[in-house]
mmCIF file of C-alpha atoms in Angstrom:
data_model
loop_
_atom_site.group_PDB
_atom_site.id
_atom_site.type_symbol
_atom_site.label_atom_id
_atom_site.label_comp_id
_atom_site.label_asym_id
_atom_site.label_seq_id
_atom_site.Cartn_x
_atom_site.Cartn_y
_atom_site.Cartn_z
ATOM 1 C CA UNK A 425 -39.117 -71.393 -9.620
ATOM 2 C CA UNK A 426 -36.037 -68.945 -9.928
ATOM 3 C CA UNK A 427 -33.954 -69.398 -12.969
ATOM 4 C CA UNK A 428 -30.457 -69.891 -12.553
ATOM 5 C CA UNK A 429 -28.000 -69.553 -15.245
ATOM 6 C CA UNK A 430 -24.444 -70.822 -15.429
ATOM 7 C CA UNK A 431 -21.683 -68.356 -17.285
ATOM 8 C CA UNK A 432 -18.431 -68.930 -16.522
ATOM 9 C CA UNK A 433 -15.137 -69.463 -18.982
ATOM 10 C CA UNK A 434 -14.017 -73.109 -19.505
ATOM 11 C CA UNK A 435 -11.736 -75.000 -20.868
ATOM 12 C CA UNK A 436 -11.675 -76.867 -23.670
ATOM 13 C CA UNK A 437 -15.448 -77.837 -25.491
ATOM 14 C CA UNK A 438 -15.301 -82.014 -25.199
ATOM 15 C CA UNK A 439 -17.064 -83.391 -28.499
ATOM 16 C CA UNK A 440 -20.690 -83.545 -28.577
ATOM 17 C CA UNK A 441 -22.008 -87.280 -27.871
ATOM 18 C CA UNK A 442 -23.499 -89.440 -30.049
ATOM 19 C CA UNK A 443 -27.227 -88.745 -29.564
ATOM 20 C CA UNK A 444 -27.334 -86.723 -32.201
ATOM 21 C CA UNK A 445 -26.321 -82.795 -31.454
ATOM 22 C CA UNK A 446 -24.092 -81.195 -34.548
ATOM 23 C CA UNK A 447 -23.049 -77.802 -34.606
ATOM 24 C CA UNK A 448 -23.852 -75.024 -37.636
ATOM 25 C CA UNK A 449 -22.382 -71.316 -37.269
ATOM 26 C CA UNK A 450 -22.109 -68.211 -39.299
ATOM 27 C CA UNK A 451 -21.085 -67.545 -42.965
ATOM 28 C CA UNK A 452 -17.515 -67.245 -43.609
ATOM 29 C CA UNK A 453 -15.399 -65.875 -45.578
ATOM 30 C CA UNK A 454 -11.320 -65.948 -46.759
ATOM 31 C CA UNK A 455 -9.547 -64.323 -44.356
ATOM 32 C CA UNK A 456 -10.248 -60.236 -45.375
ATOM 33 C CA UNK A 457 -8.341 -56.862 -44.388
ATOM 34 C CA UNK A 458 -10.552 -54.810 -46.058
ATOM 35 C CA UNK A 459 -13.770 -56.223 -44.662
ATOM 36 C CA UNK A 460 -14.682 -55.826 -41.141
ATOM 37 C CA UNK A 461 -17.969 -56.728 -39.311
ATOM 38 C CA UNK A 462 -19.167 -53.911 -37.413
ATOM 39 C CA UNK A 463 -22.020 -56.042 -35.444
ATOM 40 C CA UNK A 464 -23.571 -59.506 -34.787
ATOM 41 C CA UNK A 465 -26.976 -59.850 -33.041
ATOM 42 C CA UNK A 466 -27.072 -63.944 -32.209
ATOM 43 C CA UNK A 467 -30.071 -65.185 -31.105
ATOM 44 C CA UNK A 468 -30.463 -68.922 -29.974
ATOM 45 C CA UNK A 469 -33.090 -71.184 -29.124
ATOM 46 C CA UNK A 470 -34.330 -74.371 -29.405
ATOM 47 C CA UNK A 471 -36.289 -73.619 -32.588
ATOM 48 C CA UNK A 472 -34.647 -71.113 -34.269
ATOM 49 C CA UNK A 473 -31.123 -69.832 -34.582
ATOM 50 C CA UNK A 474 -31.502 -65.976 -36.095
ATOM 51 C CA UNK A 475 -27.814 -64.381 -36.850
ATOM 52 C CA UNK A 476 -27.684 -60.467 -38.607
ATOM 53 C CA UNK A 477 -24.575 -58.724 -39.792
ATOM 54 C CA UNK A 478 -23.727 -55.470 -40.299
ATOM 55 C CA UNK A 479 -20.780 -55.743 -42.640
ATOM 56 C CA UNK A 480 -18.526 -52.615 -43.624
ATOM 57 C CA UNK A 481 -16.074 -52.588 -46.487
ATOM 58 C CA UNK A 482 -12.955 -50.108 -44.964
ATOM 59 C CA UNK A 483 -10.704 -49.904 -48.196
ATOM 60 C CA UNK A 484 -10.915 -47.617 -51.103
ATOM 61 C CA UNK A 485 -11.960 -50.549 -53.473
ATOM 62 C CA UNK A 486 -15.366 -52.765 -53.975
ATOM 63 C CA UNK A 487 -14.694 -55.998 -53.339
ATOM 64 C CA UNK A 488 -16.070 -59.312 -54.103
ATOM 65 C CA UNK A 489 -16.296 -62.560 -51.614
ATOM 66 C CA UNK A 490 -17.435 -65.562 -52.177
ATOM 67 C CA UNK A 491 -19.163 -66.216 -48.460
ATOM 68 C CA UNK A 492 -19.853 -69.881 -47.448
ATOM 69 C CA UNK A 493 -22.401 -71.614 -44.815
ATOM 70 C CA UNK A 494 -20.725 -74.811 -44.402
ATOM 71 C CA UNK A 495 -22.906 -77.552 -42.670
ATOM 72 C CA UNK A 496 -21.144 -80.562 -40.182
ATOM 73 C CA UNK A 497 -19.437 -83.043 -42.545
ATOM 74 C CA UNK A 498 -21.362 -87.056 -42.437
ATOM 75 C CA UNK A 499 -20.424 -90.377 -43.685
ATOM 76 C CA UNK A 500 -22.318 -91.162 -46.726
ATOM 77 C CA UNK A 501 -22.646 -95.099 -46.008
ATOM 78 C CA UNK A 502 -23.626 -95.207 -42.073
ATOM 79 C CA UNK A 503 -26.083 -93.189 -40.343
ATOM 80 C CA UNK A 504 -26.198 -94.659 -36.787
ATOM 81 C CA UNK A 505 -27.600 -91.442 -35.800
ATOM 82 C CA UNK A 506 -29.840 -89.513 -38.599
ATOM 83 C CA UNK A 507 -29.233 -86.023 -37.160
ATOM 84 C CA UNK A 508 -25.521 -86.060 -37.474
ATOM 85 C CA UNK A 509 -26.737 -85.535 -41.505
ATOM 86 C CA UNK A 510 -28.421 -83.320 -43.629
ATOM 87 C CA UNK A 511 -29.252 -79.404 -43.921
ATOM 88 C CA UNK A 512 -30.908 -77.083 -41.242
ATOM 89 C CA UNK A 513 -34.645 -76.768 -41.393
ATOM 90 C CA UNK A 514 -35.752 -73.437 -43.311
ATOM 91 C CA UNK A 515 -32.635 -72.142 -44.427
ATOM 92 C CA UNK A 516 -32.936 -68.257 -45.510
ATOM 93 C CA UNK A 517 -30.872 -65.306 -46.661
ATOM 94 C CA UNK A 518 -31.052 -61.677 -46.468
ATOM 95 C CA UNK A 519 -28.967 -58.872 -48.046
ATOM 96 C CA UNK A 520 -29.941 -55.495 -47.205
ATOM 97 C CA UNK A 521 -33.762 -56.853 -46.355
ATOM 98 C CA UNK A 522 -33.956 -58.610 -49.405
ATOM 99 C CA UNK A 523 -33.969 -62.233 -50.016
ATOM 100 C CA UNK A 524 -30.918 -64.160 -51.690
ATOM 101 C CA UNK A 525 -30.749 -66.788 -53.534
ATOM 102 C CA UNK A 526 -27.422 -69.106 -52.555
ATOM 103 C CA UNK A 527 -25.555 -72.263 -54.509
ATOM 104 C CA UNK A 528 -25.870 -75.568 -53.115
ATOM 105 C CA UNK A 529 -22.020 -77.368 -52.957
ATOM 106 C CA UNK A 530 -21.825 -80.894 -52.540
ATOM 107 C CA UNK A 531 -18.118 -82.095 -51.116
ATOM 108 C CA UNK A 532 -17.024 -85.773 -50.752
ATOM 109 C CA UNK A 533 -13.856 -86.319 -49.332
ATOM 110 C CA UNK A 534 -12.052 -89.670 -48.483
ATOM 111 C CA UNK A 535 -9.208 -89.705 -46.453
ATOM 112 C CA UNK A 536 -9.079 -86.319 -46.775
ATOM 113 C CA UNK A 537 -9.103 -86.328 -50.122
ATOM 114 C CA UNK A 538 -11.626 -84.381 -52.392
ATOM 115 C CA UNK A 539 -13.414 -87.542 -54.488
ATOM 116 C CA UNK A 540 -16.613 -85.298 -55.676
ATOM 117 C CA UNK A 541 -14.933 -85.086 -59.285
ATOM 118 C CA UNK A 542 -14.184 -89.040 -59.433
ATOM 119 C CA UNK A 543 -17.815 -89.700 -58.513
ATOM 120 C CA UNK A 544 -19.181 -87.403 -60.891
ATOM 121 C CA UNK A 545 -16.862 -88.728 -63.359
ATOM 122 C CA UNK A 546 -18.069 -92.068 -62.340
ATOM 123 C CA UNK A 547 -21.834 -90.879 -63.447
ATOM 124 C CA UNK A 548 -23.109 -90.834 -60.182
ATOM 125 C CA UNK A 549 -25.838 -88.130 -59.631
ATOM 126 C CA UNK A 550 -25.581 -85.689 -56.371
ATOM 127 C CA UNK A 551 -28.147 -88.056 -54.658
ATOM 128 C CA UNK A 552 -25.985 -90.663 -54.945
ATOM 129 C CA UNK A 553 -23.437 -89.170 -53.713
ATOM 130 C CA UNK A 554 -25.139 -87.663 -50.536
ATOM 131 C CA UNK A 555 -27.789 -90.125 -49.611
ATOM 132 C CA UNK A 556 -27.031 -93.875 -49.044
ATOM 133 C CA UNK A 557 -30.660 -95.484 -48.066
ATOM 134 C CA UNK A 558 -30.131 -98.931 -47.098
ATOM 135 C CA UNK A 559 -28.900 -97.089 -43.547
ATOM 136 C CA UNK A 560 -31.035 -94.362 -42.957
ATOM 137 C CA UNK A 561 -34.508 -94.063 -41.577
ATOM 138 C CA UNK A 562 -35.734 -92.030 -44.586
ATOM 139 C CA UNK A 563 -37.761 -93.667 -46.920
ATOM 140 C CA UNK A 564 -36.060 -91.938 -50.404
ATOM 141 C CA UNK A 565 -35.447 -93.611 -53.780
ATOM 142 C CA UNK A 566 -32.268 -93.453 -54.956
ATOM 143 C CA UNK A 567 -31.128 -95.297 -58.126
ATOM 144 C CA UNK A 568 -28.859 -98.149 -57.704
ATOM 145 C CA UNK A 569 -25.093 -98.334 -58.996
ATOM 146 C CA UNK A 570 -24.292 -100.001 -61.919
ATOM 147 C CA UNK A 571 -22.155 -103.183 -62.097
ATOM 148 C CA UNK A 572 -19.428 -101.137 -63.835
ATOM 149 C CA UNK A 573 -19.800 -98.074 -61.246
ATOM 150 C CA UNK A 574 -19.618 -100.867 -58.395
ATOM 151 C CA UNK A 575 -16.631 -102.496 -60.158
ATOM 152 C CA UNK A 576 -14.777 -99.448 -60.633
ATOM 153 C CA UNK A 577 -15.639 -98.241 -57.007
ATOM 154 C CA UNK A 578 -14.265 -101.125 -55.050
ATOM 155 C CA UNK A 579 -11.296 -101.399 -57.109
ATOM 156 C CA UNK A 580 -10.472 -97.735 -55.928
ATOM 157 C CA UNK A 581 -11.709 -98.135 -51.844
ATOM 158 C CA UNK A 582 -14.300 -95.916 -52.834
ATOM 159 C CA UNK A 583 -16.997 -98.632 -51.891
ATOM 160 C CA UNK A 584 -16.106 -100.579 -47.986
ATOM 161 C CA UNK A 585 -17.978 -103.018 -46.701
ATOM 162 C CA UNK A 586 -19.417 -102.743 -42.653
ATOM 163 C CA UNK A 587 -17.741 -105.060 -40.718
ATOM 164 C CA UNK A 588 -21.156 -106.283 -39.837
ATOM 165 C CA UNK A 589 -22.494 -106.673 -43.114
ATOM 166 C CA UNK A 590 -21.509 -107.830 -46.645
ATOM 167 C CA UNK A 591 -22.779 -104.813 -48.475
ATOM 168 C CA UNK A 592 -20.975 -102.643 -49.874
ATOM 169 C CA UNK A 593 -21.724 -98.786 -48.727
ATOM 170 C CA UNK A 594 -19.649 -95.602 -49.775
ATOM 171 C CA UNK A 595 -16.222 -94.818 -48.087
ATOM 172 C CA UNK A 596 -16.641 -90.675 -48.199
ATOM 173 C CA UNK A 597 -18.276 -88.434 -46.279
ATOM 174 C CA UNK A 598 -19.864 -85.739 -47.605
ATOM 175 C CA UNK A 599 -20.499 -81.869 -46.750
ATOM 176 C CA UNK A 600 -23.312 -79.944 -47.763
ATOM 177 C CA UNK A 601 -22.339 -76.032 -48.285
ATOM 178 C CA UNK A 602 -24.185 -73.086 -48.981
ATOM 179 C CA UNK A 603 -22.498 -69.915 -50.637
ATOM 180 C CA UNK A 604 -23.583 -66.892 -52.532
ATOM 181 C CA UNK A 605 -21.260 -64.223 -54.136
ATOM 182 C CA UNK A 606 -21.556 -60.668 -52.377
ATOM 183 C CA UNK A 607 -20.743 -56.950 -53.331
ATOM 184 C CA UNK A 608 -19.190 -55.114 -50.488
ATOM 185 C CA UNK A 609 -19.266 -51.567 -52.013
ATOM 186 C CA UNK A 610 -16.525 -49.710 -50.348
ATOM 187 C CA UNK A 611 -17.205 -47.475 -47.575
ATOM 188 C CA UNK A 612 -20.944 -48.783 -47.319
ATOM 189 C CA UNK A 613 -22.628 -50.727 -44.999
ATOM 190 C CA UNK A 614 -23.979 -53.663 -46.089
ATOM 191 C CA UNK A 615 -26.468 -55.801 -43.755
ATOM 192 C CA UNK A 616 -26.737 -59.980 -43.997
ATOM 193 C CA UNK A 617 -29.216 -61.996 -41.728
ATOM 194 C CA UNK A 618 -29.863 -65.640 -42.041
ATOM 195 C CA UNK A 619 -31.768 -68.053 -40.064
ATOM 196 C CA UNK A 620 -32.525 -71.840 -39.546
ATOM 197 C CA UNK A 621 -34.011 -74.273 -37.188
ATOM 198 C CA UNK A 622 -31.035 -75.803 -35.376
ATOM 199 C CA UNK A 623 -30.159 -79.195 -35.191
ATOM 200 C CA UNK A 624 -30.581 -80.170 -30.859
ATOM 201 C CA UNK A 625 -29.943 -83.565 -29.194
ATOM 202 C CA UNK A 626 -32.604 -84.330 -27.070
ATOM 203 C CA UNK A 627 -33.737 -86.817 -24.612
ATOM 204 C CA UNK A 628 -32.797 -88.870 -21.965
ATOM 205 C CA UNK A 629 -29.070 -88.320 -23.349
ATOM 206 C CA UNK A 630 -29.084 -84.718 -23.303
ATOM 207 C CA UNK A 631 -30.574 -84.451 -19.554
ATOM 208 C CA UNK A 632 -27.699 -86.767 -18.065
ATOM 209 C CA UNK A 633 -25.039 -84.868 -16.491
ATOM 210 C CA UNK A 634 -22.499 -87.249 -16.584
ATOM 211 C CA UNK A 635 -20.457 -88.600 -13.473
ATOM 212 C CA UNK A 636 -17.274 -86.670 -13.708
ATOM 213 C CA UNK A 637 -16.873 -83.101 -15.171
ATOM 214 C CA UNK A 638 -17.183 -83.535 -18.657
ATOM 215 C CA UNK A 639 -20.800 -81.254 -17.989
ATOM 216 C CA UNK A 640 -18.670 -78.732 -16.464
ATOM 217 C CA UNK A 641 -16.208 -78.474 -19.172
ATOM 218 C CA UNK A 642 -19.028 -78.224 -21.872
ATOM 219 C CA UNK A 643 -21.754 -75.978 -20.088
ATOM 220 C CA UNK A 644 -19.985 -75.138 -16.999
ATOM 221 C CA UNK A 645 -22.502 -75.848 -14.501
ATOM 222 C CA UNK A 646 -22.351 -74.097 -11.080
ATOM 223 C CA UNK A 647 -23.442 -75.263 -7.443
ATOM 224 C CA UNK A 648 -26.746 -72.923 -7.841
ATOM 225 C CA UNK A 649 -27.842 -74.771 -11.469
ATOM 226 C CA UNK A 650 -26.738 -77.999 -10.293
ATOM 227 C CA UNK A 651 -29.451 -77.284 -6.973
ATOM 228 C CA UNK A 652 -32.164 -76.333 -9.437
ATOM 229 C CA UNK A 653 -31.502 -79.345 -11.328
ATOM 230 C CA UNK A 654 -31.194 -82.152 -8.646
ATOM 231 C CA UNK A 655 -34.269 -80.568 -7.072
ATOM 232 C CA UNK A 656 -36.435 -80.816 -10.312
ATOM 233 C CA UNK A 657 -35.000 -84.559 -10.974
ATOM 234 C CA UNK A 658 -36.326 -85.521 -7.733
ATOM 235 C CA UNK A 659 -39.768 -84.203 -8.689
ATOM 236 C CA UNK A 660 -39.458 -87.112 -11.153
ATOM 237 C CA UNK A 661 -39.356 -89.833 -8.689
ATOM 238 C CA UNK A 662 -37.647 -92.807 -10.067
ATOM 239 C CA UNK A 663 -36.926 -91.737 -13.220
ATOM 240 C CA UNK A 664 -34.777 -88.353 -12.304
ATOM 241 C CA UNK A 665 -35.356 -87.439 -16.009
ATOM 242 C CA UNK A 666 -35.198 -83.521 -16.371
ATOM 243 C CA UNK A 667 -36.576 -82.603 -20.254
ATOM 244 C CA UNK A 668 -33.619 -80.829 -21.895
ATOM 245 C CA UNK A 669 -31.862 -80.493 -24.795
ATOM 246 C CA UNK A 670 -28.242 -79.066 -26.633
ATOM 247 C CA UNK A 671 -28.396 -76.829 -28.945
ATOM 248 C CA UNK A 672 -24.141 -75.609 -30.528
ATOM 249 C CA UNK A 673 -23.360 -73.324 -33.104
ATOM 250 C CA UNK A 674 -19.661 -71.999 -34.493
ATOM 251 C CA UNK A 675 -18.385 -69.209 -33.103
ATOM 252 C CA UNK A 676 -14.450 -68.825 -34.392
ATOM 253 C CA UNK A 677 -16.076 -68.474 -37.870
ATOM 254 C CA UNK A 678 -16.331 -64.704 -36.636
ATOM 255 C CA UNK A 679 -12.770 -63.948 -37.111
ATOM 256 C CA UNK A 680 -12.226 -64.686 -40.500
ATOM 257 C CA UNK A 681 -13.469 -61.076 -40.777
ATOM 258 C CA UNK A 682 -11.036 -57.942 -39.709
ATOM 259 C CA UNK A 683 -11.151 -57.258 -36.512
ATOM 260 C CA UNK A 684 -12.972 -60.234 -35.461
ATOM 261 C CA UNK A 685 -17.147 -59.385 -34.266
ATOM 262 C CA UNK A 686 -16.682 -55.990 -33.260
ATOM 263 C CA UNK A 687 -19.927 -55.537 -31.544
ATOM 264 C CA UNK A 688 -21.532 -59.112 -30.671
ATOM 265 C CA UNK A 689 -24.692 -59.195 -29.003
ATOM 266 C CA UNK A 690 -25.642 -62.819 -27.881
ATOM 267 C CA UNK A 691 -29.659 -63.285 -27.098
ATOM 268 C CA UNK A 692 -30.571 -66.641 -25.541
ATOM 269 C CA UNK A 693 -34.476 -67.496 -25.632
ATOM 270 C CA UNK A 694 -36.256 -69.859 -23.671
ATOM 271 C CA UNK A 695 -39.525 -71.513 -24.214
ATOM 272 C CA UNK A 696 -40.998 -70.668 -21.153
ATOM 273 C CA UNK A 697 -39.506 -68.173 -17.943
ATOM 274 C CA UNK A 698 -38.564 -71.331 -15.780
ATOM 275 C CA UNK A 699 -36.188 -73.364 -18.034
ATOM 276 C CA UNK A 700 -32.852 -73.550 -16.948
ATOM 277 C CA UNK A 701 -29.988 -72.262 -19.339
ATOM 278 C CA UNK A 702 -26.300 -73.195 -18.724
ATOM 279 C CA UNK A 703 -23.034 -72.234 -21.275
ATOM 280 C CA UNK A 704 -19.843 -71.571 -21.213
ATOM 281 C CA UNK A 705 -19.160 -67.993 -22.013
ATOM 282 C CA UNK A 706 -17.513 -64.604 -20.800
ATOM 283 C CA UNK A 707 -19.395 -61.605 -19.946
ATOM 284 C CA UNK A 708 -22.683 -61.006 -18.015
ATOM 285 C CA UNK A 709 -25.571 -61.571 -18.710
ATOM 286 C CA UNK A 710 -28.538 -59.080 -18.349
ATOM 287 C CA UNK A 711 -32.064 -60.787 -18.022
ATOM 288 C CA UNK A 712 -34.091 -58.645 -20.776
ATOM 289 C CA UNK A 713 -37.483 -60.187 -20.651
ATOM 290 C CA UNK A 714 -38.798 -63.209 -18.376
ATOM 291 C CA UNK A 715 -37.226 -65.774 -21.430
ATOM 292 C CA UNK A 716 -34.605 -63.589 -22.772
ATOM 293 C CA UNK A 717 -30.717 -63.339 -21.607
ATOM 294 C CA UNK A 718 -28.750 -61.177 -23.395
ATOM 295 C CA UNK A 719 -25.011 -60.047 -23.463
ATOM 296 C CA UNK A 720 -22.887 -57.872 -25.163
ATOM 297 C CA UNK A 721 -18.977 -57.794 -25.923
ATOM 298 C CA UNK A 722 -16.919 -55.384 -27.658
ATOM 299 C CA UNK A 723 -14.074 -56.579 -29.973
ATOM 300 C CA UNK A 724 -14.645 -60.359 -29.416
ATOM 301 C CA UNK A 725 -12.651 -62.649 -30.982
ATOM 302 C CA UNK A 726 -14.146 -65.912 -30.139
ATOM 303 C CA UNK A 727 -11.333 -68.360 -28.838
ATOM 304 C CA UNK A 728 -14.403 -71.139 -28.483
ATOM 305 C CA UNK A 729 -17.653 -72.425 -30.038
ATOM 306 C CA UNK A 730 -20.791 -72.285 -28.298
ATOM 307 C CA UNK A 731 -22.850 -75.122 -26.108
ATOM 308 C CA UNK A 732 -26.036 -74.332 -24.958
ATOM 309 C CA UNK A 733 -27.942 -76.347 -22.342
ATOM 310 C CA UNK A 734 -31.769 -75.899 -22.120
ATOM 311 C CA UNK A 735 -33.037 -77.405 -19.157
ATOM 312 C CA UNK A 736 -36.676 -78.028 -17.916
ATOM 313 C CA UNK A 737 -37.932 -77.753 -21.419
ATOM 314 C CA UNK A 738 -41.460 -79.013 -21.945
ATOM 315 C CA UNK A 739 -40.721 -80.850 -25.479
ATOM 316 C CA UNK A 740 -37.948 -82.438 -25.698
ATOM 317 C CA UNK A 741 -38.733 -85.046 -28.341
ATOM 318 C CA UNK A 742 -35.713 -86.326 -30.367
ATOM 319 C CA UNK A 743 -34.663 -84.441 -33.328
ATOM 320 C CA UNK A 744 -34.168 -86.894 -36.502
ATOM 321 C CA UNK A 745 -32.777 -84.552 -38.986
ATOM 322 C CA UNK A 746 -33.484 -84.786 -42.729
ATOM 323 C CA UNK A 747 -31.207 -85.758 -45.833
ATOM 324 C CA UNK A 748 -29.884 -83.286 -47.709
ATOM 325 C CA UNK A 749 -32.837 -82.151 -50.277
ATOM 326 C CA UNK A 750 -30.326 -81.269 -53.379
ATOM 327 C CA UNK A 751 -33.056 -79.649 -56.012
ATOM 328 C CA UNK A 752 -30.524 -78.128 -58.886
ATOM 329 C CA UNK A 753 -27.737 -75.342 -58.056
ATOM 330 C CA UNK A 754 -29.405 -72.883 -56.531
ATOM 331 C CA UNK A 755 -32.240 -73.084 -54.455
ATOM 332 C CA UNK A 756 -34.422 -69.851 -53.881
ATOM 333 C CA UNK A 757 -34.861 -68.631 -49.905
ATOM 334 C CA UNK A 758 -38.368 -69.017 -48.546
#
């Protein structure tokens, strides 16, 4: 089968559905004029998203950031859908080929308000903060409130009840960030890489292509994909179900650094040469191996995050997430 890939520039990204895809991105920092990155080497797939740096501090001075990870923001008391909490799968940190160790920060914010001091003020532990049980399909002990805590919550909206169900469950949402302090000597060259296994929506969700051109606006689908893919859904017979799955990750984070990404190189991996692979993004890409695309920008400032659809994929078995594993401060890369 001949692969066809979709690469076009769309409008606006519509937000990602409720089967369970959530978007993670690179490691930011405040807004810097003495900091630029020289280079980012992406590379996406359905198991593992690999991002390295090199980073290049242009002033006369060392400086000092404080660089974050942030991960996508949940509500504490409802988990309809499991993956929409929690951390990325084997989180890890590199400086200059060495590993880093990197603070765990748990926010909770209500009504856009930061509540994490209240809470903690309250006496409740970071657990209780981040992991509400009684709606979640993880089987975790956490230790109940206390009829003062309970008292004092509901008298402050901090507790809600569901409007199908008389218990009370927290009002906040929470987000889990990772951050790490780091040197930029000045005039030097210093190199970060990180990786994770991405959060994907998979499914029968993730292969429907929708009725109107919400597919187009997300992963702008041509005429040649959308062949390929009618012609493998009728392979299915009645079912039409083509194995696929989402996979998104931040790209504006990029130009919180000066000069936005000046060198970007963007590697998308499939599982296998025949999968189909669809996203909205400029440039062309160059087919480097029978599963690898790759493309490379100068001076990109990324007006857009990035959506990419795998299609024909021979797993695509739903990914549940996990709930934030909150072991101390600082948690040591594997």
């Amino acid at each position: 089968m001949s692969l066809t890939l979709a690469v076009l520039i769309a409008g606006p990204a519509m937000a990602n559905d409720g089967i369970g895809s959530v978007s993670t991105g690179g490691i930011i920092v405040g807004k810097t004029d003495a900091v630029a990155m020289k280079k980012e080497v992406l590379t996406v797939s359905t198991e593992l998203i690999k991002v390295e740096y090199e980073f290049l501090n242009e002033s006369n001075s060392d400086v000092e950031e404080t660089i974050i990870f942030p991960l996508p923001a949940y509500e504490a008391g409802y988990h309809q859908s499991p993956t929409y909490y929690g951390q990325p799968q084997q989180f890890s940190i590199e400086v200059d080929g060495k590993p880093r160790d990197y603070q765990t920060v748990l926010v909770a914010r209500l009504g856009g308000k930061d509540v994490t001091a209240r809470l903690k003020a309250l006496g409740l532990t970071d657990r209780q903060v981040a992991y509400f049980p009684s709606f979640t399909p993880f089987d975790r002990k956490v230790e109940p409130l206390t009829a003062k805590q309970k008292k004092a919550m509901i008298e402050e909206d901090l507790l809600a009840r569901l409007s199908d169900d008389e218990q009370w469950v927290p009002a906040w949402s929470v987000t889990v960030v990772y951050q790490w302090q780091q040197k930029f000597p000045a005039g030097k060259t210093v190199r970060v890489r990180h990786q994770y296994a991405p959060f994907v929506a998979a499914g029968p969700g993730a292969s429907y292509l929708g009725d109107g051109n919400e597919f187009e606006k997300k992963y702008c689908g041509d005429k040649a994909f959308h062949a390929t893919w009618n012609r493998l859904a009728k392979k299915q017979g009645e079912s039409g179900f083509v194995n696929a799955k989402w996979v998104s990750y931040i790209l504006k984070t990029g130009n919180t650094w000066k000069n936005g990404i000046e060198d970007f190189t963007l590697n998308l991996v499939k599982g296998k040469p025949d999968e189909l692979v669809s996203l909205c993004f400029p440039g062309t890409f160059t087919k480097v191996n029978p599963t690898t695309l790759q493309v490379k920008l100068r001076n990109f400032r990324p007006a857009q995050d990035l959506n990419v659809y795998f299609g024909n994929v021979d797993d695509a078995g739903e990914n549940t997430g996990e709930a934030p594993a909150l072991r101390g401060s600082y948690l040591k890369t594997k």
